[in-house]
Coordinates of N, CA and C and ligand atoms in Angstrom, one line a residue:
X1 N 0.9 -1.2 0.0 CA 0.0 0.0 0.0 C 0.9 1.2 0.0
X2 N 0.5 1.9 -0.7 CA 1.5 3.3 -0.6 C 0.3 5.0 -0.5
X3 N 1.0 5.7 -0.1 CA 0.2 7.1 0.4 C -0.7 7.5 -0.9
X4 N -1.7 7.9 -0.4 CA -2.7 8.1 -1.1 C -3.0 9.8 -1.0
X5 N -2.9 10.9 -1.6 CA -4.0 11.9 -1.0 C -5.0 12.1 -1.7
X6 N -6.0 11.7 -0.8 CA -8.0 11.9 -1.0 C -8.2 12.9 -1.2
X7 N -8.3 13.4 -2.2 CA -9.2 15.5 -2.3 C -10.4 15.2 -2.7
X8 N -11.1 16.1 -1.7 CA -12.3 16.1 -1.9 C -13.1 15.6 -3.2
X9 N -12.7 16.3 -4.2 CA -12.9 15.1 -5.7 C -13.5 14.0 -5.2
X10 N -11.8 13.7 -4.7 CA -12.1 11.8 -4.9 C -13.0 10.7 -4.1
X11 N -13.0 11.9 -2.9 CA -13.9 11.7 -1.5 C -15.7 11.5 -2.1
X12 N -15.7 12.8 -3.1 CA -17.0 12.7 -3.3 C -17.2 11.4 -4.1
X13 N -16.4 11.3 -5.3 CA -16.2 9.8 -6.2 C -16.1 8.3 -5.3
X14 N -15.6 8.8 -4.3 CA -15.9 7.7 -3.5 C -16.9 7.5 -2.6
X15 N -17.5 8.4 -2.1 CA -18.9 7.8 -1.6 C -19.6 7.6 -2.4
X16 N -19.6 7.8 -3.5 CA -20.8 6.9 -4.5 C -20.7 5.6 -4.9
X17 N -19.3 5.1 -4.2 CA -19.4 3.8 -4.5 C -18.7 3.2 -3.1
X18 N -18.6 3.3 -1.7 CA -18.6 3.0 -0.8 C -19.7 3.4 0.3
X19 N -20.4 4.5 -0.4 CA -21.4 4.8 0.9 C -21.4 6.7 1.4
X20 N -22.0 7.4 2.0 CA -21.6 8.8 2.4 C -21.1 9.0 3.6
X21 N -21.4 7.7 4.6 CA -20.6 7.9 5.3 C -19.3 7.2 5.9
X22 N -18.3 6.6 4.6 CA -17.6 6.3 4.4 C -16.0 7.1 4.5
X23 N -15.2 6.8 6.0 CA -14.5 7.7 5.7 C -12.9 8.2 4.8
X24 N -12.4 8.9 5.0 CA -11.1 8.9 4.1 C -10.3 8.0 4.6
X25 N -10.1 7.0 5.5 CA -9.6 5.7 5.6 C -9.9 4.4 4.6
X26 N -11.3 4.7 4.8 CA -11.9 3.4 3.9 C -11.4 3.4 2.4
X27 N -11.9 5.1 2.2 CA -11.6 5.7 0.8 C -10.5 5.6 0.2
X28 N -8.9 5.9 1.4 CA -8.1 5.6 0.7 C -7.5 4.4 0.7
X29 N -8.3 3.1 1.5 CA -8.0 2.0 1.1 C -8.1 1.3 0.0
X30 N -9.9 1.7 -0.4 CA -10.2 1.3 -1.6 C -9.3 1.7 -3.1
X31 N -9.2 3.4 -3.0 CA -8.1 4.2 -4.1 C -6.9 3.4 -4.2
X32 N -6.1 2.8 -2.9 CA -5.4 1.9 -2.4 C -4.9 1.1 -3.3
X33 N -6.3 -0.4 -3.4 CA -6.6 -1.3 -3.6 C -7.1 -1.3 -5.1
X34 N -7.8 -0.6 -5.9 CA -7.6 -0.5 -7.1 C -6.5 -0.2 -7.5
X35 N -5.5 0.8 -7.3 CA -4.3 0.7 -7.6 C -3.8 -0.5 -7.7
X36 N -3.7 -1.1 -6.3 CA -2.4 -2.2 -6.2 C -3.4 -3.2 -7.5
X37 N -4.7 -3.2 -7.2 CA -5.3 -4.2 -8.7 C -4.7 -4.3 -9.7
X38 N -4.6 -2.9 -10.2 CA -4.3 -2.4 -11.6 C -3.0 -2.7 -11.9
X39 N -2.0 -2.7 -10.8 CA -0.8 -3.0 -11.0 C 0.0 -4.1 -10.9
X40 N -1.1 -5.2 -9.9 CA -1.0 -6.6 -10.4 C -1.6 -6.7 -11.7
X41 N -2.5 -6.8 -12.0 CA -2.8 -6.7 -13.7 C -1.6 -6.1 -14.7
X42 N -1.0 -5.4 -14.1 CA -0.1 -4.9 -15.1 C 0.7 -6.0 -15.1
X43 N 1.5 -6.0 -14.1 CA 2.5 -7.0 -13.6 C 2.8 -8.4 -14.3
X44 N 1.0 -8.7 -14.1 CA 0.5 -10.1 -14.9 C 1.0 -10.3 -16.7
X45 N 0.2 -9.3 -16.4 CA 0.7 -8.6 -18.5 C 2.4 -8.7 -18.6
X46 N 2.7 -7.9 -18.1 CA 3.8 -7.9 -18.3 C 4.6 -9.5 -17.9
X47 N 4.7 -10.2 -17.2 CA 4.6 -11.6 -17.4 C 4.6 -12.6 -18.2
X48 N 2.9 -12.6 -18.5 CA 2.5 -13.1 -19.8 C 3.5 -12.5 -21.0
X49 N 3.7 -11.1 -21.3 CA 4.6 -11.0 -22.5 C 6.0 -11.4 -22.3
X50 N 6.6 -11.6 -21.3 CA 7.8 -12.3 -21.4 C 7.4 -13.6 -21.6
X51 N 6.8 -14.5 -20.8 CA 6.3 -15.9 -20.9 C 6.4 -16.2 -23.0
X52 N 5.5 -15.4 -23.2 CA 5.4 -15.4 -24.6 C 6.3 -15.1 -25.5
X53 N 7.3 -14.0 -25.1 CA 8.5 -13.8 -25.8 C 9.5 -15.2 -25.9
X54 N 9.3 -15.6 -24.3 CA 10.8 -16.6 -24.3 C 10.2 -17.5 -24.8
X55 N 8.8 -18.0 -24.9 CA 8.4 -19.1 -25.7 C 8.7 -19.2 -27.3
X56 N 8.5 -17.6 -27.9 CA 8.4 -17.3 -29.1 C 10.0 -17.8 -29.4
X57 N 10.8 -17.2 -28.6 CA 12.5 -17.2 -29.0 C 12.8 -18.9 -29.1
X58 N 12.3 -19.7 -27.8 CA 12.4 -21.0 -27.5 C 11.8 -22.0 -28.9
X59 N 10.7 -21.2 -29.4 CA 10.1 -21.7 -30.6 C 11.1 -21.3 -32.0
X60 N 11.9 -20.3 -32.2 CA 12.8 -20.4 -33.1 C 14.1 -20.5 -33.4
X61 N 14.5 -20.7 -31.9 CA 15.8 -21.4 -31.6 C 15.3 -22.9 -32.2
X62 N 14.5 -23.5 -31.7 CA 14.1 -25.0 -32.3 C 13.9 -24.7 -33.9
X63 N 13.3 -24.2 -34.6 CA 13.5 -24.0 -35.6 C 14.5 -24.1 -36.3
X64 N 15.7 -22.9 -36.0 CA 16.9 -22.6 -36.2 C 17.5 -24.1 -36.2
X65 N 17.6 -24.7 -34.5 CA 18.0 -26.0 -34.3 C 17.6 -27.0 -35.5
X66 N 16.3 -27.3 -36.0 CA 16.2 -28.0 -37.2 C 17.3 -27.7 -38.2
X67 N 17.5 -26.4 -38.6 CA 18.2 -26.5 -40.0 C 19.8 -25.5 -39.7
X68 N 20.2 -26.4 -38.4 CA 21.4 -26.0 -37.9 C 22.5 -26.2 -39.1
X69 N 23.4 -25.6 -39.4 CA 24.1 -26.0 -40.5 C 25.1 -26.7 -40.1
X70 N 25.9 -26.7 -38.8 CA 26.9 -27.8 -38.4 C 26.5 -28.9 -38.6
X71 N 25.0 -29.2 -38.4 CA 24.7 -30.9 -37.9 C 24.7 -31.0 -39.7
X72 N 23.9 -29.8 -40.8 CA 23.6 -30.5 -42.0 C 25.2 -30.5 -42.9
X73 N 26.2 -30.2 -42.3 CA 27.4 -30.3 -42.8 C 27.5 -31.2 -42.4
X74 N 27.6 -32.1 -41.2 CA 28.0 -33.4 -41.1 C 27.3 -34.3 -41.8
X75 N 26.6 -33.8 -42.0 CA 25.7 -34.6 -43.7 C 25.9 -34.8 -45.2
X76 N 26.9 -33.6 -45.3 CA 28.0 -33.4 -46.2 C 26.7 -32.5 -47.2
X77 N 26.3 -31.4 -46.2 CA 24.8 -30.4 -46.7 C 26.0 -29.5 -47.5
X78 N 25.5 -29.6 -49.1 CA 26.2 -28.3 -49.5 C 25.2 -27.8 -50.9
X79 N 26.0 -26.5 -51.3 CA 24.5 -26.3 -52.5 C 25.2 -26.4 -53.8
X80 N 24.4 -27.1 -54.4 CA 24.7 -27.7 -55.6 C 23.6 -27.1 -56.4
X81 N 23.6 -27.4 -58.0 CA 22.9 -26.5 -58.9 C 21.9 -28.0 -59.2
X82 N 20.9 -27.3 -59.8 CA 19.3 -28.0 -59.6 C 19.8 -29.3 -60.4
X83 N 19.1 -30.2 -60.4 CA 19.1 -31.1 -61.5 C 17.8 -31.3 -61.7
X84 N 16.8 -30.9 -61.6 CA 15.1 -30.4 -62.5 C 14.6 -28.7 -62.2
X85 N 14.2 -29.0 -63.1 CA 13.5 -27.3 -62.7 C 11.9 -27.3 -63.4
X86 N 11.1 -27.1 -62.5 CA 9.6 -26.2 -62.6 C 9.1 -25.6 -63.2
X87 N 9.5 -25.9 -65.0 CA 9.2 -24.6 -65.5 C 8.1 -23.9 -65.8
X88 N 7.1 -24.1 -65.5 CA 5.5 -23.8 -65.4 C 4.1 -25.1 -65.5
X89 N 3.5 -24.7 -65.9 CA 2.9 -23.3 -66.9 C 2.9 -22.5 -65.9
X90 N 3.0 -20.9 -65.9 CA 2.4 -19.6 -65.3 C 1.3 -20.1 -64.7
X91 N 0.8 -19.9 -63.7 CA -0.3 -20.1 -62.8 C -0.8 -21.6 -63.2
X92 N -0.5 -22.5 -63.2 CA -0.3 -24.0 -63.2 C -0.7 -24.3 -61.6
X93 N -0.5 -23.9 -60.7 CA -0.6 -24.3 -59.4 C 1.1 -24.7 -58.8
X94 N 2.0 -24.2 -59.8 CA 3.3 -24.9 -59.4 C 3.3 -24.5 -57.8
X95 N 3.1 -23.3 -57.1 CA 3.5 -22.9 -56.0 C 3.3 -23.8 -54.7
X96 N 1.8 -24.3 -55.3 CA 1.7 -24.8 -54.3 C 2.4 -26.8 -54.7
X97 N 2.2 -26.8 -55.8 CA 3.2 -28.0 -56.1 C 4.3 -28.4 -55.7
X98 N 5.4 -27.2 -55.7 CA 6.4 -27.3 -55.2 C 6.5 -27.2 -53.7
X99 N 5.4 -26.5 -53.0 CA 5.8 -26.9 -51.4 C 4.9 -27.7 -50.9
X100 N 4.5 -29.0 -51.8 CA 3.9 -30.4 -51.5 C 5.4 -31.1 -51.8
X101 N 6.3 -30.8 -52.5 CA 7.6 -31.3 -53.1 C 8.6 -31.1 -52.1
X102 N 8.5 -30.2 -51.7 CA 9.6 -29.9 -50.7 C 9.3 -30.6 -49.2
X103 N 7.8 -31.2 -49.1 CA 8.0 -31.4 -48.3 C 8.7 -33.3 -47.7
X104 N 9.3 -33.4 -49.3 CA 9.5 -34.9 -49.3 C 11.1 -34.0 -49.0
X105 N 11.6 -35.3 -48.2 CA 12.9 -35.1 -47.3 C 14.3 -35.6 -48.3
X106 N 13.3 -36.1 -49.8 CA 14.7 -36.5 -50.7 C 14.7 -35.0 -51.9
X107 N 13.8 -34.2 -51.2 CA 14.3 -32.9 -52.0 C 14.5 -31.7 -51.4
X108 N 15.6 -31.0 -52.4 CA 16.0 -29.5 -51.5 C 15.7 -28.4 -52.2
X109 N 14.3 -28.1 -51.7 CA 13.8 -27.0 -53.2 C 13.5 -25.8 -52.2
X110 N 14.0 -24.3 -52.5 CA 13.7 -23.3 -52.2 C 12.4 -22.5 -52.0
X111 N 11.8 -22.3 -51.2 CA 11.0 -22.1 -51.1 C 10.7 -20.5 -51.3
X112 N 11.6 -19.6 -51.6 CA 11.9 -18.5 -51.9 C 10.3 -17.9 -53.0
X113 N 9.6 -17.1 -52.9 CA 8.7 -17.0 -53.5 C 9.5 -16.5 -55.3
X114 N 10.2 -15.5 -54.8 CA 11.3 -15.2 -55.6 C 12.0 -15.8 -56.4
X115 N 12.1 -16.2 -58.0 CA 13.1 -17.1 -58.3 C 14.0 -16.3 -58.7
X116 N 15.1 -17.6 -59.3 CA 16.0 -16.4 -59.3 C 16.6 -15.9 -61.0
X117 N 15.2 -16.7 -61.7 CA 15.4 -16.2 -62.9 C 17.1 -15.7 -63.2
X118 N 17.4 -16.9 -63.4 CA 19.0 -17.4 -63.7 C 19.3 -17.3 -65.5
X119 N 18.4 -18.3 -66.1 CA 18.5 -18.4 -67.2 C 17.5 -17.7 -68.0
X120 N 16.8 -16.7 -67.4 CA 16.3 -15.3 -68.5 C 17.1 -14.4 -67.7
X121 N 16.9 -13.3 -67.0 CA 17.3 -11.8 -67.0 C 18.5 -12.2 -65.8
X122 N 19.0 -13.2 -65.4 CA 20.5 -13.2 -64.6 C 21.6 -14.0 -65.0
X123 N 21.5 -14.6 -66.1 CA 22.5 -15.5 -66.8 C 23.7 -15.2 -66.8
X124 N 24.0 -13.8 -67.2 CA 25.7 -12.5 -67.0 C 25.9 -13.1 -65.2
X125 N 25.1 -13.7 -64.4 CA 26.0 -13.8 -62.9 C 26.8 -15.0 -62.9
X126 N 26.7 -15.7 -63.6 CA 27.1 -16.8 -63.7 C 26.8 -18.5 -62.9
X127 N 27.0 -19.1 -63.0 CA 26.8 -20.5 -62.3 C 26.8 -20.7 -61.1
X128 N 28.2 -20.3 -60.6 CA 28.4 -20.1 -59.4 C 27.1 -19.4 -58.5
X129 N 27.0 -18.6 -58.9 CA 26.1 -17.2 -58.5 C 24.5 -17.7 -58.3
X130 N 24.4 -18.7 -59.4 CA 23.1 -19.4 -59.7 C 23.3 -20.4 -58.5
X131 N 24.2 -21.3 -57.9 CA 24.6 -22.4 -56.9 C 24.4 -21.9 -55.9
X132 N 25.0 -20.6 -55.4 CA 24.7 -19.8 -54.0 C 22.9 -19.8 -53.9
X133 N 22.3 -19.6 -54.8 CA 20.7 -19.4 -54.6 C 19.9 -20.5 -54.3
X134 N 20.6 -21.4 -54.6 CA 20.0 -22.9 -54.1 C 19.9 -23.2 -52.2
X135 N 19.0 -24.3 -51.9 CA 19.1 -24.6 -51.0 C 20.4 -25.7 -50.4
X136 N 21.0 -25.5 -49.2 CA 21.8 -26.5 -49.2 C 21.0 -28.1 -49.4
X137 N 22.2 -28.8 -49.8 CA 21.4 -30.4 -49.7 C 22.7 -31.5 -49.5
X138 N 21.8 -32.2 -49.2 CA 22.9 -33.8 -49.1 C 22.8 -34.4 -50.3
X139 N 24.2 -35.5 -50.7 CA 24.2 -36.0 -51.7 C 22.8 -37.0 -52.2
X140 N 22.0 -37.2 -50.8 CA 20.9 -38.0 -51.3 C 19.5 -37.1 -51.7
X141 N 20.0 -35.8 -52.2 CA 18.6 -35.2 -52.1 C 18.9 -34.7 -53.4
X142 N 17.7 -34.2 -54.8 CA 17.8 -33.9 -55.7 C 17.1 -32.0 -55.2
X143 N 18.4 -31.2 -55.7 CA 18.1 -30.1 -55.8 C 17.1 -29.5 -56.8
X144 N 16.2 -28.8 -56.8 CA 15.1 -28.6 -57.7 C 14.6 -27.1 -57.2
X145 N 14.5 -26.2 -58.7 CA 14.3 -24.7 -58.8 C 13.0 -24.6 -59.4
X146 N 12.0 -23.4 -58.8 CA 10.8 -23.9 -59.4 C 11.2 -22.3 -60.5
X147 N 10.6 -22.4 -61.6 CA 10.9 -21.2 -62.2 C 10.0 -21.1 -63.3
X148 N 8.9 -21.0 -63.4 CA 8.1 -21.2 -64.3 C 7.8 -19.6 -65.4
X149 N 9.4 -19.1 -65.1 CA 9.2 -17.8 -66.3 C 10.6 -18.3 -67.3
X150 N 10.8 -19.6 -67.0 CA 12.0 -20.0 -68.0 C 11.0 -20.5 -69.3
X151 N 9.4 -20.7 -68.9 CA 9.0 -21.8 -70.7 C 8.4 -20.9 -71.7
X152 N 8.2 -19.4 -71.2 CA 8.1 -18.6 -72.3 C 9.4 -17.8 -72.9
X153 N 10.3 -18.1 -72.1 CA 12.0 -17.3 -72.8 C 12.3 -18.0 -74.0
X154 N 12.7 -17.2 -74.5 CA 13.5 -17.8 -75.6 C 14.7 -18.2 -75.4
X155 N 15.4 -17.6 -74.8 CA 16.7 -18.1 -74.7 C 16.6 -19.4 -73.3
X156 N 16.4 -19.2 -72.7 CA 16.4 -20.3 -71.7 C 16.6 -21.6 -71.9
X157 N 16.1 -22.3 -73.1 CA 16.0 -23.8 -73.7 C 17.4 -24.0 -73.6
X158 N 18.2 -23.4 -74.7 CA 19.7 -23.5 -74.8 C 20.5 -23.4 -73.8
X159 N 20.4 -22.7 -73.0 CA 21.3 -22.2 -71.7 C 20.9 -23.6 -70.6
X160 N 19.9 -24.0 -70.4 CA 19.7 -24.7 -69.6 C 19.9 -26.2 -70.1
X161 N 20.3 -26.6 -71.5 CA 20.8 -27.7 -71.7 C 22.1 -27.7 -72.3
X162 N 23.0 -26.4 -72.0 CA 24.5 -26.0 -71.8 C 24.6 -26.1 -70.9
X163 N 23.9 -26.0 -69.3 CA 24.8 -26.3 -68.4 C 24.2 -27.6 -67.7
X164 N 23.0 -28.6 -68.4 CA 22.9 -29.9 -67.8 C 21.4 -30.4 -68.9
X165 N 22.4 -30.9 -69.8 CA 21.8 -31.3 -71.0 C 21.0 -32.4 -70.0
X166 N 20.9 -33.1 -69.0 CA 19.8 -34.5 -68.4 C 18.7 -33.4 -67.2
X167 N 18.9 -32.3 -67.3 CA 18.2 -31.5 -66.8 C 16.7 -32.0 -66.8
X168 N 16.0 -32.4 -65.9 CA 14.6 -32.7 -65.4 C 13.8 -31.4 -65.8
X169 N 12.9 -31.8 -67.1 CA 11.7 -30.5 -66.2 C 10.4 -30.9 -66.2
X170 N 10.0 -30.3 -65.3 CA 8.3 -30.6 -64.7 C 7.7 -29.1 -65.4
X171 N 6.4 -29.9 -65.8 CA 5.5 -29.1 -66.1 C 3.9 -29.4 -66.1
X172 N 3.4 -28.5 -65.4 CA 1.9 -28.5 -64.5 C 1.5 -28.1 -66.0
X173 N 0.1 -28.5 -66.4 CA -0.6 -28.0 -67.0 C -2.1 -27.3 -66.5
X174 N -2.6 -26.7 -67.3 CA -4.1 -26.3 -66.7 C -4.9 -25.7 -68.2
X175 N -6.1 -25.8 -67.7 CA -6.9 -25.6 -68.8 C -6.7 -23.9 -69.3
X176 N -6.4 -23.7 -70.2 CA -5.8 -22.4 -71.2 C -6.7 -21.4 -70.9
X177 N -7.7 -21.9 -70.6 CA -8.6 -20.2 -70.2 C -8.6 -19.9 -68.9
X178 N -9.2 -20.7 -68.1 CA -8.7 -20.8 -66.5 C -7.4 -20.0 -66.2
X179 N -6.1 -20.6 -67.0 CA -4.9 -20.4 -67.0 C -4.5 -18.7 -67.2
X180 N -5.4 -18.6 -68.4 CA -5.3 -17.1 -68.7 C -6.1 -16.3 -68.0
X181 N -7.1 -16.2 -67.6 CA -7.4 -15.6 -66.6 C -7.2 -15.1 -65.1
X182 N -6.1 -16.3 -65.0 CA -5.5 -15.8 -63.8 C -4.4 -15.4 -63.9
X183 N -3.8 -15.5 -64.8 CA -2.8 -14.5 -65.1 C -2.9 -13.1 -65.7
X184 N -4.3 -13.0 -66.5 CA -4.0 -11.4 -66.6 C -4.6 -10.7 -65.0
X185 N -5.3 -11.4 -64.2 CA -6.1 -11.1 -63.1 C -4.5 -10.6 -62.1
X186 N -3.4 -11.7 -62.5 CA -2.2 -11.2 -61.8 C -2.0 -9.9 -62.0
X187 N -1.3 -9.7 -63.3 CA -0.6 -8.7 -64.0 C -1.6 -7.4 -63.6
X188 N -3.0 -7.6 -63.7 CA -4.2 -6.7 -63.6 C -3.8 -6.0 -61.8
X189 N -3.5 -6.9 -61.0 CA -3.4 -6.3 -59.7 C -2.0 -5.7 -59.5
X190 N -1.4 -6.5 -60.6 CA 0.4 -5.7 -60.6 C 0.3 -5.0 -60.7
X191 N -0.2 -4.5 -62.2 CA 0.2 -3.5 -62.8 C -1.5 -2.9 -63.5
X192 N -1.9 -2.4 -62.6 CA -3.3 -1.9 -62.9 C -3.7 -1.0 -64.5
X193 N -2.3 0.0 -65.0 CA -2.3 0.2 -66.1 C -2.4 -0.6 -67.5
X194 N -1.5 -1.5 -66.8 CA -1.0 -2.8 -68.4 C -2.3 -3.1 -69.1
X195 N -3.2 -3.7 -67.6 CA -4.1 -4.7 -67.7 C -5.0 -3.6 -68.9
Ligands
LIG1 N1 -3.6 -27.4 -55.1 C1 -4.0 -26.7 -56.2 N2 -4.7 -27.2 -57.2 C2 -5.1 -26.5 -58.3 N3 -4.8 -25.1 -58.4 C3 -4.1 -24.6 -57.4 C4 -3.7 -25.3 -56.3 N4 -3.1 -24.4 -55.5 C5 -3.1 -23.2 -56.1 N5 -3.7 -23.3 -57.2 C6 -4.0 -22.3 -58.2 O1 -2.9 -22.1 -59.0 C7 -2.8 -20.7 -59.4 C8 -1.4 -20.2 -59.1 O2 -0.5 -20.8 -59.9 P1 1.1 -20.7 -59.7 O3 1.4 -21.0 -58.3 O4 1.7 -21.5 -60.7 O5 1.3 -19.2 -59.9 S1 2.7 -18.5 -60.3 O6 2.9 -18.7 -61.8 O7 3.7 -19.1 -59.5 O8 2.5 -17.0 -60.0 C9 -3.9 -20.0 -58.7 O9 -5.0 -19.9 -59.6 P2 -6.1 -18.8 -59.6 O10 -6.7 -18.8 -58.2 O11 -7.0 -19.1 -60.6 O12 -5.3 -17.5 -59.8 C10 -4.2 -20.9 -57.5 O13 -5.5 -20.8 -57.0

């Protein structure tokens, strides 16, 4: 409990909810006792948000811990360049195909929403550069890039059987109108002018 001073104010605010002839004892026990309420409540909160923080931290340390890179070195985890790639169709459903694919443990596919369009507009970075963008993997895992803006390029075909003529590719199909409609509906929300 700590010092309270009752002014009249509070005196009057307080007999309306202790009574009129309630004195400035009672009153500032009550004034008191809501305080100390309010500040166990606080207290509590404040609690709760550490409780929640250290859980939150304890929940991505485990995370982290899953895809510790010492343990996936001892695995002999390193990033190698794809040996299939995703190349569509455009709105095919690949996105979500590919993280039904990733979730098999014999593949190391990025999940990066981002590709890294290697073999149309970043090919000048080179191979190496294209290898860093991969996921690490173990020798028993087949690396795989989903990239479904390599099957309208033109150049892409050739580039990508210069650097792995046995190169895998998957390709989702979907009905052409369906198909097209969701893709101008994309472009339409990209780029509200084009459309
Ligand atoms: N499981 C499953 N089955 C069938 N269709 C699915 C599935 N998951 C996503 N979708 C639909 O696929 C469309 C998105 O395709 P993509 O992921 O290939 O788009 S993108 O090219 O990567 O932008 C997009 O189509 P629209 O909704 O018509 O735009 C998604 O709804």
């Amino acid at each position: 409990m700590f010092p309270i001073l009752v002014t009249e104010v509070m005196r009057q605010n307080l007999s309306t909810v202790v009574g009129e002839d309630s004195s400035p004892v009672v009153g500032k026990y009550i004034v008191g006792q809501k305080k100390e309420q309010e500040e166990t409540e606080l207290l509590k909160l404040e609690i709760d948000n550490k409780v929640r923080k250290e859980l939150t931290e304890r929940g991505l340390n485990k995370i982290r811990d899953l895809g510790r890179f010492d343990l996936l070195e001892q695995r002999e985890c390193k990033k190698r360049l794809p040996e299939a790639l995703i190349i569509g169709i455009m709105k095919g459903g690949t996105e979500a195909f590919s993280i039904f694919l990733a979730l098999n443990t014999k593949v190391a596919m990025s999940l990066n929403t981002a590709t890294t369009m290697f073999f149309t507009s970043n090919y000048h970075r080179g191979p190496s550069w294209y290898r860093d963008q991969m996921m690490c993997s173990t020798g028993d895992q087949i690396t795989i890039e989903k990239a479904p803006q390599y099957m309208p390029s033109a150049s892409a075909p050739l580039r990508v059987y210069r650097m792995n003529p046995d190169m895998k590719l998957i390709v989702l199909v979907r009905d052409p109108i369906a198909r097209a409609v969701s893709h101008y509906l994309q472009v339409r929300i990209a780029a509200p002018k084009l459309a």
